[in-house]
Coordinates of C-alpha atoms in Angstrom, one line a residue:
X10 CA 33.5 -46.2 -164.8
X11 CA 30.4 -49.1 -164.2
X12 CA 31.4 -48.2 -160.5
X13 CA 30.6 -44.6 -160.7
X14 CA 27.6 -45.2 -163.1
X15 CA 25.6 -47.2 -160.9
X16 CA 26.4 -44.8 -157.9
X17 CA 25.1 -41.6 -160.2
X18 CA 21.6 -43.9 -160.9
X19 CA 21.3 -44.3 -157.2
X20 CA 21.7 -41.3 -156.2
X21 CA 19.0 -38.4 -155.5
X22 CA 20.0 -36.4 -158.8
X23 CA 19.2 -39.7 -160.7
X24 CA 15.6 -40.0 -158.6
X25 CA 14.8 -36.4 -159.8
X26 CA 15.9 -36.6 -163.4
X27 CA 13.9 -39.5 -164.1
X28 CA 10.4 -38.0 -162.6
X29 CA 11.3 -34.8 -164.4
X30 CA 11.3 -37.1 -167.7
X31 CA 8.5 -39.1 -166.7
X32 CA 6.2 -36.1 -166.1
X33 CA 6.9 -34.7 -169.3
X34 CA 6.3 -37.5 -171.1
X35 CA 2.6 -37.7 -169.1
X36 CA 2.0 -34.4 -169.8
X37 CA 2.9 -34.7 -173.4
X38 CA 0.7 -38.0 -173.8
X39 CA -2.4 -36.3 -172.4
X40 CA -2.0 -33.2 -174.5
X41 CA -2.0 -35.9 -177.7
X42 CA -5.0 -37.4 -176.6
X43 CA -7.0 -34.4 -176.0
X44 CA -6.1 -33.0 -179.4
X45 CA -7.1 -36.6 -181.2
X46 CA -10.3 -37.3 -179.0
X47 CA -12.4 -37.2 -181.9
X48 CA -10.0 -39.8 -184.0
X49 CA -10.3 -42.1 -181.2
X50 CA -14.1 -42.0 -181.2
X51 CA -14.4 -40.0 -178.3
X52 CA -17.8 -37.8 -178.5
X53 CA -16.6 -34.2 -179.2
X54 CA -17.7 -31.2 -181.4
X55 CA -15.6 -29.0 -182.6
X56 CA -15.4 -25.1 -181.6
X57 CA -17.6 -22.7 -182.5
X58 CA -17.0 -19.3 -182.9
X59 CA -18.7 -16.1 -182.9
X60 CA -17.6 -12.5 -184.2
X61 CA -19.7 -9.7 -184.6
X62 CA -20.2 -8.1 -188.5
X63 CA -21.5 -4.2 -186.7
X64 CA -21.6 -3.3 -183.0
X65 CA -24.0 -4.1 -181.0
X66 CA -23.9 -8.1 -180.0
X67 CA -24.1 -9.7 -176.8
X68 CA -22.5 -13.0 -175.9
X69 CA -24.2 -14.5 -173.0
X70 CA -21.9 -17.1 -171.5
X71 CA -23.1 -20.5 -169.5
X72 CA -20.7 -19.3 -166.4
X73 CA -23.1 -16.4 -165.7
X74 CA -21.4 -13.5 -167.3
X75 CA -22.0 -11.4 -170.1
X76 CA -19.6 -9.6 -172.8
X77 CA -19.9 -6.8 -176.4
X78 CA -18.3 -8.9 -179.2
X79 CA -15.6 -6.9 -180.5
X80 CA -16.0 -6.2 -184.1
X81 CA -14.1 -8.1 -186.4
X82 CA -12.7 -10.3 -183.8
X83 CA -14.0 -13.8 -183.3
X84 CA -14.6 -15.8 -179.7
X85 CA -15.4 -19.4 -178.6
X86 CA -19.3 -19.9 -177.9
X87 CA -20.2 -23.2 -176.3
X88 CA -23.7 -25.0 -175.9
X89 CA -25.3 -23.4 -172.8
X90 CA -24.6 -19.8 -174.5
X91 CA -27.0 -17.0 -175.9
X92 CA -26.2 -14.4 -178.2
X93 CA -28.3 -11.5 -178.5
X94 CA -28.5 -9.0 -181.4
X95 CA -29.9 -5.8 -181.0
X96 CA -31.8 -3.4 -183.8
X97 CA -28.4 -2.0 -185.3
X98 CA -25.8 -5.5 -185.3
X99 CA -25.6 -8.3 -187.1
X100 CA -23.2 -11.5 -185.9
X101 CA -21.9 -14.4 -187.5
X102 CA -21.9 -17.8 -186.3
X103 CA -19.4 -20.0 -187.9
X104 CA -19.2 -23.9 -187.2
X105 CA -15.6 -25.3 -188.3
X106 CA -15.9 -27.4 -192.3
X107 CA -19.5 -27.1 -192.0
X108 CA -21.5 -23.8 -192.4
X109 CA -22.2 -19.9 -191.6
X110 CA -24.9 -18.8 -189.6
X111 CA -25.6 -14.8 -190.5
X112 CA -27.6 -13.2 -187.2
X113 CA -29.6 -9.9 -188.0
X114 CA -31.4 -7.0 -185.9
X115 CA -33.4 -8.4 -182.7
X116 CA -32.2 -12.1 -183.2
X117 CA -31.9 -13.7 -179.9
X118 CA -30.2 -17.7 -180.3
X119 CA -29.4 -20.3 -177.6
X120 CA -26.9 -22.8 -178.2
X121 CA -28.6 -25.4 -176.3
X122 CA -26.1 -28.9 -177.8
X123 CA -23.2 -29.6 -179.8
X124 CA -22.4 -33.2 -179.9
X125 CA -21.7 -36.2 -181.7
X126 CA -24.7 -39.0 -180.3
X127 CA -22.2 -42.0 -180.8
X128 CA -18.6 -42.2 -182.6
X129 CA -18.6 -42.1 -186.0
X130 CA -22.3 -40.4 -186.1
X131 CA -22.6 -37.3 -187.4
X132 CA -22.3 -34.1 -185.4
X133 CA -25.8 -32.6 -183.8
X134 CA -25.7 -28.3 -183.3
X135 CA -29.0 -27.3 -181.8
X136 CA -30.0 -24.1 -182.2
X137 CA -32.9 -22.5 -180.1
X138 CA -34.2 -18.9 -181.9
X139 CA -36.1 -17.3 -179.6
X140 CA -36.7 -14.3 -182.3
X141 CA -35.3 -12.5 -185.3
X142 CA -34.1 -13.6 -188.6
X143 CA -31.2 -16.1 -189.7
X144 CA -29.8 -17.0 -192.8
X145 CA -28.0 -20.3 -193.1
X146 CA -25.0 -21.4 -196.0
X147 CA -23.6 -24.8 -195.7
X148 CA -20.7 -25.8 -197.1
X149 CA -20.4 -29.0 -199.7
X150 CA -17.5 -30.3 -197.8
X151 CA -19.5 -31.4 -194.5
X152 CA -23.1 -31.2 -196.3
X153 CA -23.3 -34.9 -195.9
X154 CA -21.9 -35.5 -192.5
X155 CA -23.0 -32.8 -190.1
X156 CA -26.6 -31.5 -188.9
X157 CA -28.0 -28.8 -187.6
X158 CA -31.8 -28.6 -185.8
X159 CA -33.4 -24.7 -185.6
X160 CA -35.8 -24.9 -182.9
X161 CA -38.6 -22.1 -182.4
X162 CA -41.6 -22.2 -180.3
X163 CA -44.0 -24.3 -182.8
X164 CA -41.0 -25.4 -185.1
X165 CA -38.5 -27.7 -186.1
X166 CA -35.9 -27.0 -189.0
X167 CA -33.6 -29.9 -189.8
X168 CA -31.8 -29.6 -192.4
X169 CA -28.2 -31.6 -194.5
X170 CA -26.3 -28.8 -196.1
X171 CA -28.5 -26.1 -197.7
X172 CA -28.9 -22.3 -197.8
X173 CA -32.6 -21.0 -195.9
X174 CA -33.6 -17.8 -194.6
X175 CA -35.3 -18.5 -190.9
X176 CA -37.8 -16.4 -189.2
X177 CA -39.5 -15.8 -186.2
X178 CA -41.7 -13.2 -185.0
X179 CA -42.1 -13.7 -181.0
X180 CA -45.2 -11.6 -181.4
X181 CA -47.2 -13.7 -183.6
X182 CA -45.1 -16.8 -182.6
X183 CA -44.9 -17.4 -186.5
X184 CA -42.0 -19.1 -188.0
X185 CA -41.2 -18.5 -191.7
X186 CA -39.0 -21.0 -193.6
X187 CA -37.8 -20.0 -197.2
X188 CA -35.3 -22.3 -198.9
X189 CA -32.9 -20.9 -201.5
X190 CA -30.7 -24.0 -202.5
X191 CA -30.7 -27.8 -201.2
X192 CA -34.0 -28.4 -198.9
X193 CA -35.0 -28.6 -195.5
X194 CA -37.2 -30.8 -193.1
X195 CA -39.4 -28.8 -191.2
X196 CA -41.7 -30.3 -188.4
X197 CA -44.6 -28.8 -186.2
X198 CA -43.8 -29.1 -182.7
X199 CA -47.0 -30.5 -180.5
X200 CA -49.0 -32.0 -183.6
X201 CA -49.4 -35.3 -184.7
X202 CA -49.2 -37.1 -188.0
X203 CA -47.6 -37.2 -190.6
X204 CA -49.2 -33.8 -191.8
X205 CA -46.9 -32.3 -189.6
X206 CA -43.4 -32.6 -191.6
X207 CA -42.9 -31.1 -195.0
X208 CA -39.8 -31.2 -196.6
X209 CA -39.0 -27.7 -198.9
X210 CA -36.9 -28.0 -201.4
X211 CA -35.1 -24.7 -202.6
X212 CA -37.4 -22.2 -204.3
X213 CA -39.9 -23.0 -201.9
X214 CA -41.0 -21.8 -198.4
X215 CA -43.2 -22.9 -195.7
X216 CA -44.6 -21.1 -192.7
X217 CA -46.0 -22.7 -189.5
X218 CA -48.7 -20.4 -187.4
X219 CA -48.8 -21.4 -183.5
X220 CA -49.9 -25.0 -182.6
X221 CA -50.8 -25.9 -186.3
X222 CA -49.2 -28.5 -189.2
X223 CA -46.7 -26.8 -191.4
X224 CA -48.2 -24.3 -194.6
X225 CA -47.7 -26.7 -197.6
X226 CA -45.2 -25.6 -199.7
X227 CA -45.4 -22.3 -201.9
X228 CA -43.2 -21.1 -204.3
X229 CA -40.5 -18.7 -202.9
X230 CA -42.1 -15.6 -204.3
X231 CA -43.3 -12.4 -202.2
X232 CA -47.2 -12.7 -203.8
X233 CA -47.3 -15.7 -202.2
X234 CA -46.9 -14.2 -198.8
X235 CA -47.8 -11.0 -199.4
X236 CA -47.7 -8.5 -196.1
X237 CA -47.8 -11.6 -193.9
X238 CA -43.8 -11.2 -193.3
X239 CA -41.8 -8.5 -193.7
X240 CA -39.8 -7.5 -196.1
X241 CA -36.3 -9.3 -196.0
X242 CA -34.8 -5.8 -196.2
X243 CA -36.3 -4.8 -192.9
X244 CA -35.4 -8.0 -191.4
X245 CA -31.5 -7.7 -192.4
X246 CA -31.0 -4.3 -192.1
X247 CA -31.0 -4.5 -195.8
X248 CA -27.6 -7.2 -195.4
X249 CA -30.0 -9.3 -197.9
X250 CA -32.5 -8.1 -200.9
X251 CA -36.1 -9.4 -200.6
X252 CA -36.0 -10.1 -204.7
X253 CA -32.7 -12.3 -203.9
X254 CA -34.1 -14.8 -201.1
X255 CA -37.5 -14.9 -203.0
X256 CA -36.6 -14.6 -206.1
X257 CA -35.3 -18.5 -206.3
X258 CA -35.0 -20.6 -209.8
X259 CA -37.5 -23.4 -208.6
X260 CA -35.5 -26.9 -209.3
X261 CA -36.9 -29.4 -212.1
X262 CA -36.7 -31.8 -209.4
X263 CA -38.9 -30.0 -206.5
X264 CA -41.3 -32.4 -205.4
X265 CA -44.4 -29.7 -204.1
X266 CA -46.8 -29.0 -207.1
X267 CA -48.0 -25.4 -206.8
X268 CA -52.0 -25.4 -207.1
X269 CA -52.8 -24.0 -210.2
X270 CA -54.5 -20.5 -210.0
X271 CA -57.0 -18.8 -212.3
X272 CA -55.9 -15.8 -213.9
X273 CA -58.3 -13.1 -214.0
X274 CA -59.2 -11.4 -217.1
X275 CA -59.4 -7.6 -217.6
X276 CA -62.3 -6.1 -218.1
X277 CA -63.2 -3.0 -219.6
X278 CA -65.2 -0.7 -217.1
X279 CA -67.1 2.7 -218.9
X280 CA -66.1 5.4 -217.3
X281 CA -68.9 8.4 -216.7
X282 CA -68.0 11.7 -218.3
X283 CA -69.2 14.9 -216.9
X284 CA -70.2 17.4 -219.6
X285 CA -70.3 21.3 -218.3
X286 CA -73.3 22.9 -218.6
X287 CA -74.0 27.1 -219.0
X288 CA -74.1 28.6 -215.9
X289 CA -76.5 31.7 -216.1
X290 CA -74.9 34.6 -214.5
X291 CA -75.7 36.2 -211.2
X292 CA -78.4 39.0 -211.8
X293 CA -77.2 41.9 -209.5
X294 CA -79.8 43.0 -206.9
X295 CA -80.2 46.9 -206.4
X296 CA -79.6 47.6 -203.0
X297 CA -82.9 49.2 -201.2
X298 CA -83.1 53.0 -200.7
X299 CA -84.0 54.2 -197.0
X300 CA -86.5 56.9 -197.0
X301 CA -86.5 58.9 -193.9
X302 CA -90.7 59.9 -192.9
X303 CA -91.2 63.5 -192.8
X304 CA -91.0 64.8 -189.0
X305 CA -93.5 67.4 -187.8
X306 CA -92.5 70.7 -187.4
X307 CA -94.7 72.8 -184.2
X308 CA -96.3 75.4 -185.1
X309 CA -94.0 79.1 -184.4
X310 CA -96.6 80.9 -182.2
X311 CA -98.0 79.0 -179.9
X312 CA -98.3 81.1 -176.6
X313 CA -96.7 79.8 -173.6
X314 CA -97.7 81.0 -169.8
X315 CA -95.3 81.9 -167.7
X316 CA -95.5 82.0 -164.2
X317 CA -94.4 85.3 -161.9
X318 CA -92.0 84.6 -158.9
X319 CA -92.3 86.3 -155.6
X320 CA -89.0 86.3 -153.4
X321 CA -89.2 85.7 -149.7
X322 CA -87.1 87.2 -147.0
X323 CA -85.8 84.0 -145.1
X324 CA -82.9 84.1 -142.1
X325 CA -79.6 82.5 -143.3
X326 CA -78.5 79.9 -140.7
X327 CA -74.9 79.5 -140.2
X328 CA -73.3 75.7 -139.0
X329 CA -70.5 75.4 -137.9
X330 CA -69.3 71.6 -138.0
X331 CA -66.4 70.4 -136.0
X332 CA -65.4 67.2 -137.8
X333 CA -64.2 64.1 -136.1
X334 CA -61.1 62.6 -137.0
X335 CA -61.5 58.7 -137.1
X336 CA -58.4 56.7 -137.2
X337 CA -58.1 54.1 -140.3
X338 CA -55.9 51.3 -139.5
X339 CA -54.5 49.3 -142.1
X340 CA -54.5 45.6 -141.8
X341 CA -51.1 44.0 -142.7
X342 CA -51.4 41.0 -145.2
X343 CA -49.2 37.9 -144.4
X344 CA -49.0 36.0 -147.9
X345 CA -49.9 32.3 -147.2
X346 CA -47.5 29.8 -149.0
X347 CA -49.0 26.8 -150.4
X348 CA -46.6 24.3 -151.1
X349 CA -46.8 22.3 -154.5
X350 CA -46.4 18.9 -154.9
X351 CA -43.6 17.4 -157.1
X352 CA -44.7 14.7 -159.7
X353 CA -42.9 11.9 -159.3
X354 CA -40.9 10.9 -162.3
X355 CA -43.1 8.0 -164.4
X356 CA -40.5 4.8 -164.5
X357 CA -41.3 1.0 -164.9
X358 CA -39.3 -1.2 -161.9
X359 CA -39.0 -4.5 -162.9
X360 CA -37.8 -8.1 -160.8
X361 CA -38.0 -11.6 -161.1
X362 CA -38.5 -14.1 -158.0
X363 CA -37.8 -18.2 -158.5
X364 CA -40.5 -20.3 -157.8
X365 CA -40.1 -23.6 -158.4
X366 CA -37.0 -25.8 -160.3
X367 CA -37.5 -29.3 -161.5
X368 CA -35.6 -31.3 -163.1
X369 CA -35.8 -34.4 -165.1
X370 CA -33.5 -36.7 -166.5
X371 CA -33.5 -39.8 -169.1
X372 CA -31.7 -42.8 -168.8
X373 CA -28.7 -41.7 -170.4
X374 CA -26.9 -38.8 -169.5
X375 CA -26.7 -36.1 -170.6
X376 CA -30.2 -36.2 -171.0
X377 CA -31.5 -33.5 -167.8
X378 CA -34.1 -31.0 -168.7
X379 CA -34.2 -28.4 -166.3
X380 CA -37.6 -26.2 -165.9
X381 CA -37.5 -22.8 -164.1
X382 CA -40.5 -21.4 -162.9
X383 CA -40.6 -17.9 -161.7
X384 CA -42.6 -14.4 -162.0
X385 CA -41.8 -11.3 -162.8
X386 CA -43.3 -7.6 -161.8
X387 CA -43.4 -4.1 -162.4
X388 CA -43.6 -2.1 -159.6
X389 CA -43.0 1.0 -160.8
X390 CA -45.6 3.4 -161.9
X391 CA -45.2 3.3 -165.6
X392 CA -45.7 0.2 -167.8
X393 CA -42.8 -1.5 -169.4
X394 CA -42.8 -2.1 -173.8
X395 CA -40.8 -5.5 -174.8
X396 CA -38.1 -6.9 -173.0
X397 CA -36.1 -9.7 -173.0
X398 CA -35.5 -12.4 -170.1
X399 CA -32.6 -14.2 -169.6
X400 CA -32.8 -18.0 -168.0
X401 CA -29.7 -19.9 -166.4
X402 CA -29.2 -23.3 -164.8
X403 CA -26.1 -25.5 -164.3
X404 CA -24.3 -26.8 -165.7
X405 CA -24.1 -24.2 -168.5
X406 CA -27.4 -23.5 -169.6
X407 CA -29.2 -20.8 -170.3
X408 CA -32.2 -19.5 -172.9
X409 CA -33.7 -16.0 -174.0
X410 CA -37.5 -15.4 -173.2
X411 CA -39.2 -11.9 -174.8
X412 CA -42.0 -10.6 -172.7
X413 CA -44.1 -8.0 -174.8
X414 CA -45.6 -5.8 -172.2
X415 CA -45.8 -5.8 -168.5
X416 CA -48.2 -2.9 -167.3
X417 CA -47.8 -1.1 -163.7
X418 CA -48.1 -3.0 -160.8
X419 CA -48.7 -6.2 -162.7
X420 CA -46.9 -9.5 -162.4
X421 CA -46.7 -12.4 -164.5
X422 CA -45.5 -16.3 -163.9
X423 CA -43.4 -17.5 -166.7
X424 CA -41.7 -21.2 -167.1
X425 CA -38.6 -21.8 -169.1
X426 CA -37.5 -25.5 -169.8
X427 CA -34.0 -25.5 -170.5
X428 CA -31.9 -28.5 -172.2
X429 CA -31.3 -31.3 -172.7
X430 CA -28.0 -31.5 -171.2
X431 CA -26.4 -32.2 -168.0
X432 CA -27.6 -32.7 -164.8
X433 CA -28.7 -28.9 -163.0
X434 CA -27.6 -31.4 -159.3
X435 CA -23.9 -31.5 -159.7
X436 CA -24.0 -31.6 -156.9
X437 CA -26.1 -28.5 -156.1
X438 CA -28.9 -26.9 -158.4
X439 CA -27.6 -23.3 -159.2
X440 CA -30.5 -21.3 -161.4
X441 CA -30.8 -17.4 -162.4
X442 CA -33.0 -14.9 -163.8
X443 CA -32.5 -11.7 -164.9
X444 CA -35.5 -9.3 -166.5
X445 CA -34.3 -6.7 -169.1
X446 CA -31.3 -7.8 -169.9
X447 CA -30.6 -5.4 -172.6
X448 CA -31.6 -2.7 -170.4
X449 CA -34.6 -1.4 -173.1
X450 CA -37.2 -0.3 -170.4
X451 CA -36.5 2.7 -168.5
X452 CA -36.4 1.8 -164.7
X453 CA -36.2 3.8 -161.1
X454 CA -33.8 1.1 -159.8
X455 CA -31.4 -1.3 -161.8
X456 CA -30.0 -3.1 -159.2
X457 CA -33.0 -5.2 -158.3
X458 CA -33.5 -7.4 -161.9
X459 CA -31.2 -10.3 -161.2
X460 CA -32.5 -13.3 -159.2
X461 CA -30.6 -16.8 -158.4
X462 CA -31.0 -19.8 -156.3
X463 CA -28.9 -22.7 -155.0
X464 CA -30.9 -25.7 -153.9
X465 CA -28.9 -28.4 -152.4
X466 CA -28.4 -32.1 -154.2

C-alpha cells in the first residue's frame, strides 16, 4: 500500500494534480486581495456609477470611445471620463455610501480623480463642470469621511456632506453656489488672500464673477439675485422649483450677517384728473352754388357772301402701275440659353489640428498634467453657433471645452490642461481632439472633426 502510494506521488498524474491545486489556490488568493485592497490600505476608490434619469446622455469614456446611457440602467464611470447632457436629459451620478450628484440640461462634467491621497485618508472625487447646473445630496453615513472638490473655470467648491445647487454659465463664466442644508467652502481660483474663501452655510449662496474673490454671502432668496441667474426651473427642466432651492430656513447658527437694508416707505403720489369739457358742435358749411355766365347768342341775320364756282374742262390721265413684288424674308430666331448658377448650400466645416503637448509632472506620481494646445477652424461658408470640444490624453483623460461661435473662414487656438493624473509618456504620448462632438452645427463634411497624435517617449 506505502509502495504504491509513493509510486502514485511520483508519477506525472501526481505532478499535474498538484499545479492544478496550486494554481487555484493563486488564483483564489489574488481574487481576495483585490476585493480587500482598500482593508489593507491599498489606495482605491470605490466605483462610480452613472445611469441616465431621460434620454439624451453621453458617456465619454478615457479609452476614446463614446456611448447613449440607457435609461434606467446604470454603468461604471472612472476618472478620465466626461458625461455630457444635452437640453432634454438629466443623469445621475451616484458615488457608493457617500452621495447623489443630479445632472440637468447642457451639463457637461469631467471626472478628472478618484482617490484616497494615503491609507486611512479620506476619499478625494474631483469633479470638473465645464457648464450646466448640478445639485448635490450627501448622505450622513459618509458625510464625515469622504470629499468631493467641484471645479469650474474661476471656482472651487469643497464641500463635507451637504446639499447645494451648482452653476455655471460658460458664457458669462459665472459660477453660482446656493446651499440648502450643511455648508460649503468655496474658493476663487487665481486670487489671493484670504478674501478669496467663504464658507456658506445652508440658506445662503455665493456667486464668483471671472477672476474676482467670492460674492460674500447672501441669503438664499431670488431678490437677492434677481435676473442675474436663471430661474432653477429653466435650469432643471423644471426637476427642481426655484421657491424650494431658494426658499431655505436660514440656520440660528449661520455665521454671514446679512447687511441690513432700508425699507422704503410708500408714498402717496396725486394723480391728475382730466375733466371733459363741451365740445361745440360742427357748424355745417353750405356748399357753393356754380353759376354758369350767360353765353352770347349771334345775331340771326347777318349776311354771308358766297362765292360762285366756275368748272373747268381738264383731261383725265389714266396710270397704269405695275407693282413690284419684293420678297420678305423672315429671319429665324435661335433662343440663346443662359445658364444659371446654383447656390451652393450655406454649411459651417469645422476641424481641429494639434499643436503643441506638454507635459509636466510633480514629484510624486500620479501628479502629470498634461496641456494640449491646438486650433480649430471653420472652413465652410456659414458660421458655426455653440459647440462643444472634447480633449483626450493618456492615460485616461479627457475634458469638455464649449466654444460659443466660430464665424466663416475663421480659426481659433485653444489650450486645454488636463489632470492631474498619470503620466500622458507611458511610454508614448497619445492626445485627441474632436470639434462638435454633439454634432449641434450643421456641417458639409463630418468626417474631418477628429484629430490625434502619438509622440514618442
Amino acid at each position: 500500500m506505502i509502495t504504491s502510494t509513493l509510486e502514485w506521488w511520483n508519477s506525472s498524474q501526481a505532478t499535474m494534480v498538484l499545479k492544478i491545486v496550486a494554481g487555484t489556490a493563486i488564483f483564489v488568493a489574488a481574487v481576495l486581495a483585490f476585493a480587500m485592497r482598500c482593508d489593507l490600505g491599498i489606495p482605491c476608490a470605490p466605483i462610480i456609477s452613472l445611469s441616465a434619469r431621460s434620454d439624451h446622455v453621453t458617456h465619454f469614456s478615457h479609452t476614446g470611445g463614446q456611448t447613449e446611457v440607457t435609461l434606467g440602467k446604470a454603468q461604471p464611470v472612472e476618472a478620465g471620463d466626461a458625461i455630457d447632457v444635452d437640453a432634454r436629459g438629466e443623469a445621475l451620478l451616484h458615488f457608493p455610501d457617500f452621495q447623489d450628484v443630479r445632472m440637468f440640461r447642457d451639463a457637461q462634467l469631467n471626472i478628472v480623480a478618484t482617490s484616497a491621497l494615503r491609507p486611512g485618508a479620506p476619499a478625494i472625487y474631483r469633479l470638473q463642470l465645464e457648464a450646466g447646473t448640478l445639485f448635490l445630496s450627501a448622505g450622513e453615513q459618509s458625510a464625515a469621511s469622504q470629499r468631493l472638490v467641484i471645479s469650474t473655470k474661476w471656482a472651487e467648491i469643497q464641500h463635507v456632506g451637504t446639499d447645494f445647487l451648482a452653476y455655471y454659465d460658460p458664457r458669462t463664466q459665472r459660477t453660482w453656489v446656493v446651499v440648502v442644508t450643511g455648508a460649503v467652502e468655496v474658493r476663487a481660483q487665481n486670487v489671493a488672500g484670504p478674501a478669496s474663501l467663504v464658507t456658506v452655510p445652508g440658506g445662503w449662496q455665493t456667486w464668483i464673477d471671472p477672476g474676482q474673490a467670492p460674492e460674500p454671502p447672501h441669503p438664499a432668496t431670488r431678490a437677492e439675485v434677481g435676473t442675474l441667474f436663471p430661474q432653477v426651473e429653466a435650469l432643471t427642466n423644471s426637476a427642481l422649483a426655484d421657491q424650494a432651492v431658494l426658499a431655505a430656513v436660514i440656520s440660528a447658527t449661520s455665521t454671514p450677517t446679512p447687511t441690513a437694508t432700508a425699507t422704503p416707505t410708500a408714498t402717496a403720489t396725486p394723480t391728475a384728473t382730466a375733466t371733459p369739457t363741451d365740445t361745440p358742435s360742427p357748424t355745417e358749411t353750405p356748399l357753393p352754388v356754380a353759376v354758369a355766365p350767360d353765353t352770347p347768342v349771334p345775331p340771326a341775320d347777318t349776311p354771308t357772301d358766297t362765292p360762285t364756282i366756275t368748272p373747268t374742262n381738264t383731261p383725265t390721265v389714266t396710270l397704269t402701275i405695275t407693282p413690284t413684288v419684293t420678297p420678305t424674308i423672315t429671319p429665324t430666331i435661335t433662343p440663346t440659353i443662359t445658364p444659371t448658377d446654383t447656390p451652393l448650400p450655406q454649411l459651417a466645416d469645422l476641424a481641429a489640428g494639434i499643436t503643441d503637448v506638454a507635459v509636466s509632472c510633480g514629484s510624486v506620481q500620479p501628479g502629470c498634467t498634461t496641456t494640449v494646445a491646438f486650433t480649430i477652424s471653420n472652413q465652410g461658408n456659414a458660421d458655426a453657433k455653440i459647440f462643444a470640444v472634447l480633449v483626450q490624453a493618456d492615460p485616461g483623460q479627457s475634458t469638455i471645452l464649449t466654444v460659443d461661435a466660430l464665424a466663416a473662414g475663421a480659426s481659433q487656438d485653444l489650450k486645454a490642461t488636463l489632470g492631474p493624473g498619470g503620466n500622458c509618456y507611458d511610454p508614448d504620448c497619445t492626445t485627441r481632439v474632436e470639434v462638435d462632438i454633439r454634432q449641434a452645427v450643421p456641417e458639409s463634411d463630418e468626417n474631418n472633426n477628429a484629430v490625434s497624435e502619438t509622440r514618442k517617449g
